[in-house]
């Protein structure tokens, strides 16, 4: 992308416009949207399990939603939100998956869950399964790549079941699941930070 305002000559004049301390580390990519009736927002997700919508002009909090954290069975730390969500302007939501395995459709205006959401993706095994990879929306299907926290087994000694889950966002329901390594509890996780390609 070419910028007329950011050039080699102007780069030296850049300065900090604002900063904001959030409640945890940010490993998911921030998301930007222009929301009708609300204006511009930047959405951040933290490892403390919180989703923030901030004003890009000054860092003011538009809304904040705490979804919580998990401590996996393998004992490899505490986890919140690592997966980059996705903004769906058509439906006025940002999709984010929390550490407890619930996939949320948070209203861009308020941060509240859209009616019919959240839905469970890894909720049944949230002590061992985790979503690292970015979410990907294509038309009416949201793709969720499932992996593990740190490849450790659950309390019964069974590893995570890596897979790709396709969610029908119109009906808030799982539509399809792809298992890259056939068989239950044999890892095969999909966890690249960028999520899956479409």
PDB file of C-alpha atoms in Angstrom:
ATOM      1  CA  UNK A   1       0.000   0.000   0.000  1.00  0.00           C
ATOM      2  CA  UNK A   2       1.338   3.403  -0.978  1.00  0.00           C
ATOM      3  CA  UNK A   3       0.896   6.362   1.340  1.00  0.00           C
ATOM      4  CA  UNK A   4       1.181   9.987   0.260  1.00  0.00           C
ATOM      5  CA  UNK A   5       1.575  11.166   3.863  1.00  0.00           C
ATOM      6  CA  UNK A   6       4.014   8.540   5.173  1.00  0.00           C
ATOM      7  CA  UNK A   7       7.217   8.864   3.168  1.00  0.00           C
ATOM      8  CA  UNK A   8      10.924   8.454   3.849  1.00  0.00           C
ATOM      9  CA  UNK A   9      11.101  12.197   4.460  1.00  0.00           C
ATOM     10  CA  UNK A  10       8.111  12.346   6.842  1.00  0.00           C
ATOM     11  CA  UNK A  11       8.942   9.158   8.823  1.00  0.00           C
ATOM     12  CA  UNK A  12      11.390  11.020  11.058  1.00  0.00           C
ATOM     13  CA  UNK A  13       8.614  13.338  12.231  1.00  0.00           C
ATOM     14  CA  UNK A  14       6.388  10.540  13.536  1.00  0.00           C
ATOM     15  CA  UNK A  15       5.539  10.789  17.229  1.00  0.00           C
ATOM     16  CA  UNK A  16       3.375   8.961  19.731  1.00  0.00           C
ATOM     17  CA  UNK A  17      -0.236  10.117  19.525  1.00  0.00           C
ATOM     18  CA  UNK A  18      -1.516   8.157  22.537  1.00  0.00           C
ATOM     19  CA  UNK A  19      -0.967   4.967  24.489  1.00  0.00           C
ATOM     20  CA  UNK A  20      -3.324   2.801  26.516  1.00  0.00           C
ATOM     21  CA  UNK A  21      -2.535   0.187  29.169  1.00  0.00           C
ATOM     22  CA  UNK A  22      -4.762  -2.855  28.745  1.00  0.00           C
ATOM     23  CA  UNK A  23      -5.267  -5.644  31.282  1.00  0.00           C
ATOM     24  CA  UNK A  24      -2.977  -8.183  29.600  1.00  0.00           C
ATOM     25  CA  UNK A  25      -0.597  -8.963  26.776  1.00  0.00           C
ATOM     26  CA  UNK A  26      -1.873  -8.578  23.216  1.00  0.00           C
ATOM     27  CA  UNK A  27      -0.831 -11.327  20.794  1.00  0.00           C
ATOM     28  CA  UNK A  28      -3.899 -11.234  18.518  1.00  0.00           C
ATOM     29  CA  UNK A  29      -3.843  -8.634  15.748  1.00  0.00           C
ATOM     30  CA  UNK A  30      -5.914  -5.495  16.400  1.00  0.00           C
ATOM     31  CA  UNK A  31      -8.953  -5.031  14.142  1.00  0.00           C
ATOM     32  CA  UNK A  32     -10.277  -1.758  12.704  1.00  0.00           C
ATOM     33  CA  UNK A  33     -13.846  -0.927  11.714  1.00  0.00           C
ATOM     34  CA  UNK A  34     -16.002   2.055  10.846  1.00  0.00           C
ATOM     35  CA  UNK A  35     -19.375   1.354  12.423  1.00  0.00           C
ATOM     36  CA  UNK A  36     -22.446   3.235  11.256  1.00  0.00           C
ATOM     37  CA  UNK A  37     -23.735   5.453  14.050  1.00  0.00           C
ATOM     38  CA  UNK A  38     -20.703   4.735  16.251  1.00  0.00           C
ATOM     39  CA  UNK A  39     -17.716   5.801  14.196  1.00  0.00           C
ATOM     40  CA  UNK A  40     -14.223   4.339  14.037  1.00  0.00           C
ATOM     41  CA  UNK A  41     -13.056   1.683  16.506  1.00  0.00           C
ATOM     42  CA  UNK A  42     -10.035  -0.546  16.979  1.00  0.00           C
ATOM     43  CA  UNK A  43     -10.714  -3.905  18.648  1.00  0.00           C
ATOM     44  CA  UNK A  44      -8.046  -5.509  20.868  1.00  0.00           C
ATOM     45  CA  UNK A  45      -8.083  -8.924  22.574  1.00  0.00           C
ATOM     46  CA  UNK A  46      -5.872  -9.660  25.579  1.00  0.00           C
ATOM     47  CA  UNK A  47      -4.392 -12.714  27.271  1.00  0.00           C
ATOM     48  CA  UNK A  48      -6.340 -11.602  30.370  1.00  0.00           C
ATOM     49  CA  UNK A  49      -9.452 -12.647  28.442  1.00  0.00           C
ATOM     50  CA  UNK A  50     -10.780  -9.183  27.619  1.00  0.00           C
ATOM     51  CA  UNK A  51     -12.005  -7.630  24.371  1.00  0.00           C
ATOM     52  CA  UNK A  52     -11.684  -3.846  24.084  1.00  0.00           C
ATOM     53  CA  UNK A  53     -13.098  -1.426  21.520  1.00  0.00           C
ATOM     54  CA  UNK A  54     -11.064   1.790  21.536  1.00  0.00           C
ATOM     55  CA  UNK A  55     -11.259   5.063  19.649  1.00  0.00           C
ATOM     56  CA  UNK A  56      -8.315   5.176  17.229  1.00  0.00           C
ATOM     57  CA  UNK A  57      -8.119   8.963  17.599  1.00  0.00           C
ATOM     58  CA  UNK A  58      -7.364   9.019  21.333  1.00  0.00           C
ATOM     59  CA  UNK A  59      -7.492   5.497  22.832  1.00  0.00           C
ATOM     60  CA  UNK A  60     -10.718   6.098  24.751  1.00  0.00           C
ATOM     61  CA  UNK A  61     -12.589   2.922  25.693  1.00  0.00           C
ATOM     62  CA  UNK A  62     -15.853   2.618  23.746  1.00  0.00           C
ATOM     63  CA  UNK A  63     -16.667  -0.710  25.416  1.00  0.00           C
ATOM     64  CA  UNK A  64     -14.904  -3.520  27.254  1.00  0.00           C
ATOM     65  CA  UNK A  65     -15.995  -7.145  27.599  1.00  0.00           C
ATOM     66  CA  UNK A  66     -14.293  -9.671  29.895  1.00  0.00           C
ATOM     67  CA  UNK A  67     -14.608 -13.266  28.641  1.00  0.00           C
ATOM     68  CA  UNK A  68     -12.218 -14.881  31.137  1.00  0.00           C
ATOM     69  CA  UNK A  69      -9.149 -17.119  31.181  1.00  0.00           C
ATOM     70  CA  UNK A  70      -8.318 -20.824  31.505  1.00  0.00           C
ATOM     71  CA  UNK A  71      -5.538 -22.845  33.117  1.00  0.00           C
ATOM     72  CA  UNK A  72      -5.050 -25.974  30.992  1.00  0.00           C
ATOM     73  CA  UNK A  73      -4.738 -29.463  32.437  1.00  0.00           C
ATOM     74  CA  UNK A  74      -1.085 -29.589  31.319  1.00  0.00           C
ATOM     75  CA  UNK A  75      -0.265 -26.713  33.679  1.00  0.00           C
ATOM     76  CA  UNK A  76       1.412 -24.508  31.055  1.00  0.00           C
ATOM     77  CA  UNK A  77       0.199 -21.109  32.195  1.00  0.00           C
ATOM     78  CA  UNK A  78      -2.987 -19.085  32.035  1.00  0.00           C
ATOM     79  CA  UNK A  79      -4.584 -18.254  28.689  1.00  0.00           C
ATOM     80  CA  UNK A  80      -7.119 -15.708  27.505  1.00  0.00           C
ATOM     81  CA  UNK A  81      -7.623 -14.645  23.894  1.00  0.00           C
ATOM     82  CA  UNK A  82      -4.783 -15.471  21.483  1.00  0.00           C
ATOM     83  CA  UNK A  83      -6.736 -15.883  18.247  1.00  0.00           C
ATOM     84  CA  UNK A  84      -7.264 -12.854  16.033  1.00  0.00           C
ATOM     85  CA  UNK A  85     -10.995 -12.334  15.696  1.00  0.00           C
ATOM     86  CA  UNK A  86     -12.803 -11.130  12.611  1.00  0.00           C
ATOM     87  CA  UNK A  87     -15.143  -8.205  12.030  1.00  0.00           C
ATOM     88  CA  UNK A  88     -18.406  -8.828  10.189  1.00  0.00           C
ATOM     89  CA  UNK A  89     -19.769  -5.413   9.197  1.00  0.00           C
ATOM     90  CA  UNK A  90     -22.780  -6.980   7.467  1.00  0.00           C
ATOM     91  CA  UNK A  91     -23.996  -8.396  10.793  1.00  0.00           C
ATOM     92  CA  UNK A  92     -22.466  -5.678  12.983  1.00  0.00           C
ATOM     93  CA  UNK A  93     -20.333  -8.037  15.091  1.00  0.00           C
ATOM     94  CA  UNK A  94     -16.796  -9.066  15.885  1.00  0.00           C
ATOM     95  CA  UNK A  95     -16.276 -12.820  16.273  1.00  0.00           C
ATOM     96  CA  UNK A  96     -13.914 -13.846  19.088  1.00  0.00           C
ATOM     97  CA  UNK A  97     -13.276 -17.205  20.746  1.00  0.00           C
ATOM     98  CA  UNK A  98     -12.580 -17.244  24.458  1.00  0.00           C
ATOM     99  CA  UNK A  99     -10.345 -19.689  26.317  1.00  0.00           C
ATOM    100  CA  UNK A 100     -13.387 -21.558  27.637  1.00  0.00           C
ATOM    101  CA  UNK A 101     -14.117 -22.589  24.042  1.00  0.00           C
ATOM    102  CA  UNK A 102     -17.111 -20.348  23.437  1.00  0.00           C
ATOM    103  CA  UNK A 103     -17.319 -18.534  20.106  1.00  0.00           C
ATOM    104  CA  UNK A 104     -18.820 -15.087  20.609  1.00  0.00           C
ATOM    105  CA  UNK A 105     -20.447 -12.685  18.163  1.00  0.00           C
ATOM    106  CA  UNK A 106     -20.000  -9.390  20.029  1.00  0.00           C
ATOM    107  CA  UNK A 107     -22.063  -6.452  18.819  1.00  0.00           C
ATOM    108  CA  UNK A 108     -19.708  -3.771  17.495  1.00  0.00           C
ATOM    109  CA  UNK A 109     -21.776  -1.027  19.126  1.00  0.00           C
ATOM    110  CA  UNK A 110     -21.860  -2.436  22.677  1.00  0.00           C
ATOM    111  CA  UNK A 111     -19.742  -5.591  23.100  1.00  0.00           C
ATOM    112  CA  UNK A 112     -22.807  -7.614  24.156  1.00  0.00           C
ATOM    113  CA  UNK A 113     -23.360 -11.055  22.628  1.00  0.00           C
ATOM    114  CA  UNK A 114     -25.669 -11.160  19.620  1.00  0.00           C
ATOM    115  CA  UNK A 115     -28.836 -13.177  20.234  1.00  0.00           C
ATOM    116  CA  UNK A 116     -28.170 -16.912  19.804  1.00  0.00           C
ATOM    117  CA  UNK A 117     -24.475 -16.601  20.691  1.00  0.00           C
ATOM    118  CA  UNK A 118     -22.058 -17.751  22.057  1.00  0.00           C
ATOM    119  CA  UNK A 119     -21.759 -21.289  20.714  1.00  0.00           C
ATOM    120  CA  UNK A 120     -19.415 -24.010  21.960  1.00  0.00           C
ATOM    121  CA  UNK A 121     -16.452 -24.956  19.768  1.00  0.00           C
ATOM    122  CA  UNK A 122     -13.939 -26.386  22.259  1.00  0.00           C
ATOM    123  CA  UNK A 123     -16.082 -25.905  25.385  1.00  0.00           C
ATOM    124  CA  UNK A 124     -16.388 -29.657  26.055  1.00  0.00           C
ATOM    125  CA  UNK A 125     -12.565 -29.964  26.266  1.00  0.00           C
ATOM    126  CA  UNK A 126     -11.483 -26.412  27.083  1.00  0.00           C
ATOM    127  CA  UNK A 127      -8.879 -27.753  29.535  1.00  0.00           C
ATOM    128  CA  UNK A 128      -6.860 -29.157  26.597  1.00  0.00           C
ATOM    129  CA  UNK A 129      -8.138 -27.630  23.312  1.00  0.00           C
ATOM    130  CA  UNK A 130      -7.427 -24.024  22.345  1.00  0.00           C
ATOM    131  CA  UNK A 131      -7.721 -21.734  19.343  1.00  0.00           C
ATOM    132  CA  UNK A 132      -4.492 -19.949  18.418  1.00  0.00           C
ATOM    133  CA  UNK A 133      -5.069 -19.321  14.733  1.00  0.00           C
ATOM    134  CA  UNK A 134      -6.943 -16.349  13.376  1.00  0.00           C
ATOM    135  CA  UNK A 135     -10.627 -16.739  12.555  1.00  0.00           C
ATOM    136  CA  UNK A 136     -11.577 -16.460   8.871  1.00  0.00           C
ATOM    137  CA  UNK A 137     -14.968 -15.395   7.479  1.00  0.00           C
ATOM    138  CA  UNK A 138     -16.016 -16.334   3.951  1.00  0.00           C
ATOM    139  CA  UNK A 139     -19.577 -15.382   3.040  1.00  0.00           C
ATOM    140  CA  UNK A 140     -21.716 -17.068   5.725  1.00  0.00           C
ATOM    141  CA  UNK A 141     -19.068 -19.468   7.063  1.00  0.00           C
ATOM    142  CA  UNK A 142     -16.625 -18.658   9.839  1.00  0.00           C
ATOM    143  CA  UNK A 143     -13.607 -20.983   9.978  1.00  0.00           C
ATOM    144  CA  UNK A 144     -12.140 -21.767  13.409  1.00  0.00           C
ATOM    145  CA  UNK A 145      -8.791 -23.647  13.568  1.00  0.00           C
ATOM    146  CA  UNK A 146      -8.553 -25.782  16.722  1.00  0.00           C
ATOM    147  CA  UNK A 147      -5.269 -26.870  18.338  1.00  0.00           C
ATOM    148  CA  UNK A 148      -4.047 -27.379  21.910  1.00  0.00           C
ATOM    149  CA  UNK A 149      -2.508 -25.202  24.588  1.00  0.00           C
ATOM    150  CA  UNK A 150       0.862 -26.949  24.848  1.00  0.00           C
ATOM    151  CA  UNK A 151       0.260 -30.473  23.483  1.00  0.00           C
ATOM    152  CA  UNK A 152      -0.439 -31.791  26.975  1.00  0.00           C
ATOM    153  CA  UNK A 153      -3.241 -34.318  27.579  1.00  0.00           C
ATOM    154  CA  UNK A 154      -6.422 -33.775  29.555  1.00  0.00           C
ATOM    155  CA  UNK A 155      -6.977 -35.287  33.023  1.00  0.00           C
ATOM    156  CA  UNK A 156      -7.854 -38.645  31.372  1.00  0.00           C
ATOM    157  CA  UNK A 157      -4.573 -38.656  29.425  1.00  0.00           C
ATOM    158  CA  UNK A 158      -6.171 -37.857  26.045  1.00  0.00           C
ATOM    159  CA  UNK A 159      -4.523 -35.167  23.870  1.00  0.00           C
ATOM    160  CA  UNK A 160      -6.435 -32.434  22.050  1.00  0.00           C
ATOM    161  CA  UNK A 161      -8.308 -33.146  18.842  1.00  0.00           C
ATOM    162  CA  UNK A 162      -7.063 -30.619  16.286  1.00  0.00           C
ATOM    163  CA  UNK A 163      -9.533 -29.727  13.563  1.00  0.00           C
ATOM    164  CA  UNK A 164     -11.010 -27.013  11.408  1.00  0.00           C
ATOM    165  CA  UNK A 165     -14.569 -26.072  12.304  1.00  0.00           C
ATOM    166  CA  UNK A 166     -16.864 -24.265   9.865  1.00  0.00           C
ATOM    167  CA  UNK A 167     -19.592 -22.255  11.593  1.00  0.00           C
ATOM    168  CA  UNK A 168     -22.725 -21.093   9.786  1.00  0.00           C
ATOM    169  CA  UNK A 169     -22.953 -17.539  11.166  1.00  0.00           C
ATOM    170  CA  UNK A 170     -26.489 -17.045   9.856  1.00  0.00           C
ATOM    171  CA  UNK A 171     -27.776 -19.834  12.114  1.00  0.00           C
ATOM    172  CA  UNK A 172     -25.070 -19.716  14.850  1.00  0.00           C
ATOM    173  CA  UNK A 173     -24.328 -23.419  14.410  1.00  0.00           C
ATOM    174  CA  UNK A 174     -21.431 -25.692  13.485  1.00  0.00           C
ATOM    175  CA  UNK A 175     -21.901 -26.640   9.823  1.00  0.00           C
ATOM    176  CA  UNK A 176     -18.833 -28.761   9.046  1.00  0.00           C
ATOM    177  CA  UNK A 177     -15.696 -30.154  10.690  1.00  0.00           C
ATOM    178  CA  UNK A 178     -12.440 -31.245   9.046  1.00  0.00           C
ATOM    179  CA  UNK A 179     -10.022 -33.510  10.930  1.00  0.00           C
ATOM    180  CA  UNK A 180      -6.510 -33.259   9.390  1.00  0.00           C
ATOM    181  CA  UNK A 181      -5.302 -36.389  11.239  1.00  0.00           C
ATOM    182  CA  UNK A 182      -8.042 -39.027  11.377  1.00  0.00           C
ATOM    183  CA  UNK A 183      -8.773 -40.496  14.785  1.00  0.00           C
ATOM    184  CA  UNK A 184      -9.739 -39.047  18.130  1.00  0.00           C
ATOM    185  CA  UNK A 185      -7.375 -37.261  20.484  1.00  0.00           C
ATOM    186  CA  UNK A 186      -4.254 -37.397  18.327  1.00  0.00           C
ATOM    187  CA  UNK A 187      -3.472 -33.683  18.154  1.00  0.00           C
ATOM    188  CA  UNK A 188      -3.207 -32.649  14.481  1.00  0.00           C
ATOM    189  CA  UNK A 189      -3.816 -29.063  15.551  1.00  0.00           C
ATOM    190  CA  UNK A 190      -4.124 -26.140  13.162  1.00  0.00           C
ATOM    191  CA  UNK A 191      -2.587 -23.143  14.873  1.00  0.00           C
ATOM    192  CA  UNK A 192      -0.796 -20.748  12.530  1.00  0.00           C
ATOM    193  CA  UNK A 193      -1.264 -17.170  13.765  1.00  0.00           C
ATOM    194  CA  UNK A 194      -2.797 -16.100  10.467  1.00  0.00           C
ATOM    195  CA  UNK A 195      -5.476 -18.764  10.590  1.00  0.00           C
ATOM    196  CA  UNK A 196      -6.492 -20.700   7.503  1.00  0.00           C
ATOM    197  CA  UNK A 197      -6.254 -19.423   3.938  1.00  0.00           C
ATOM    198  CA  UNK A 198      -9.357 -19.142   1.783  1.00  0.00           C
TER     199      UNK A 198
END
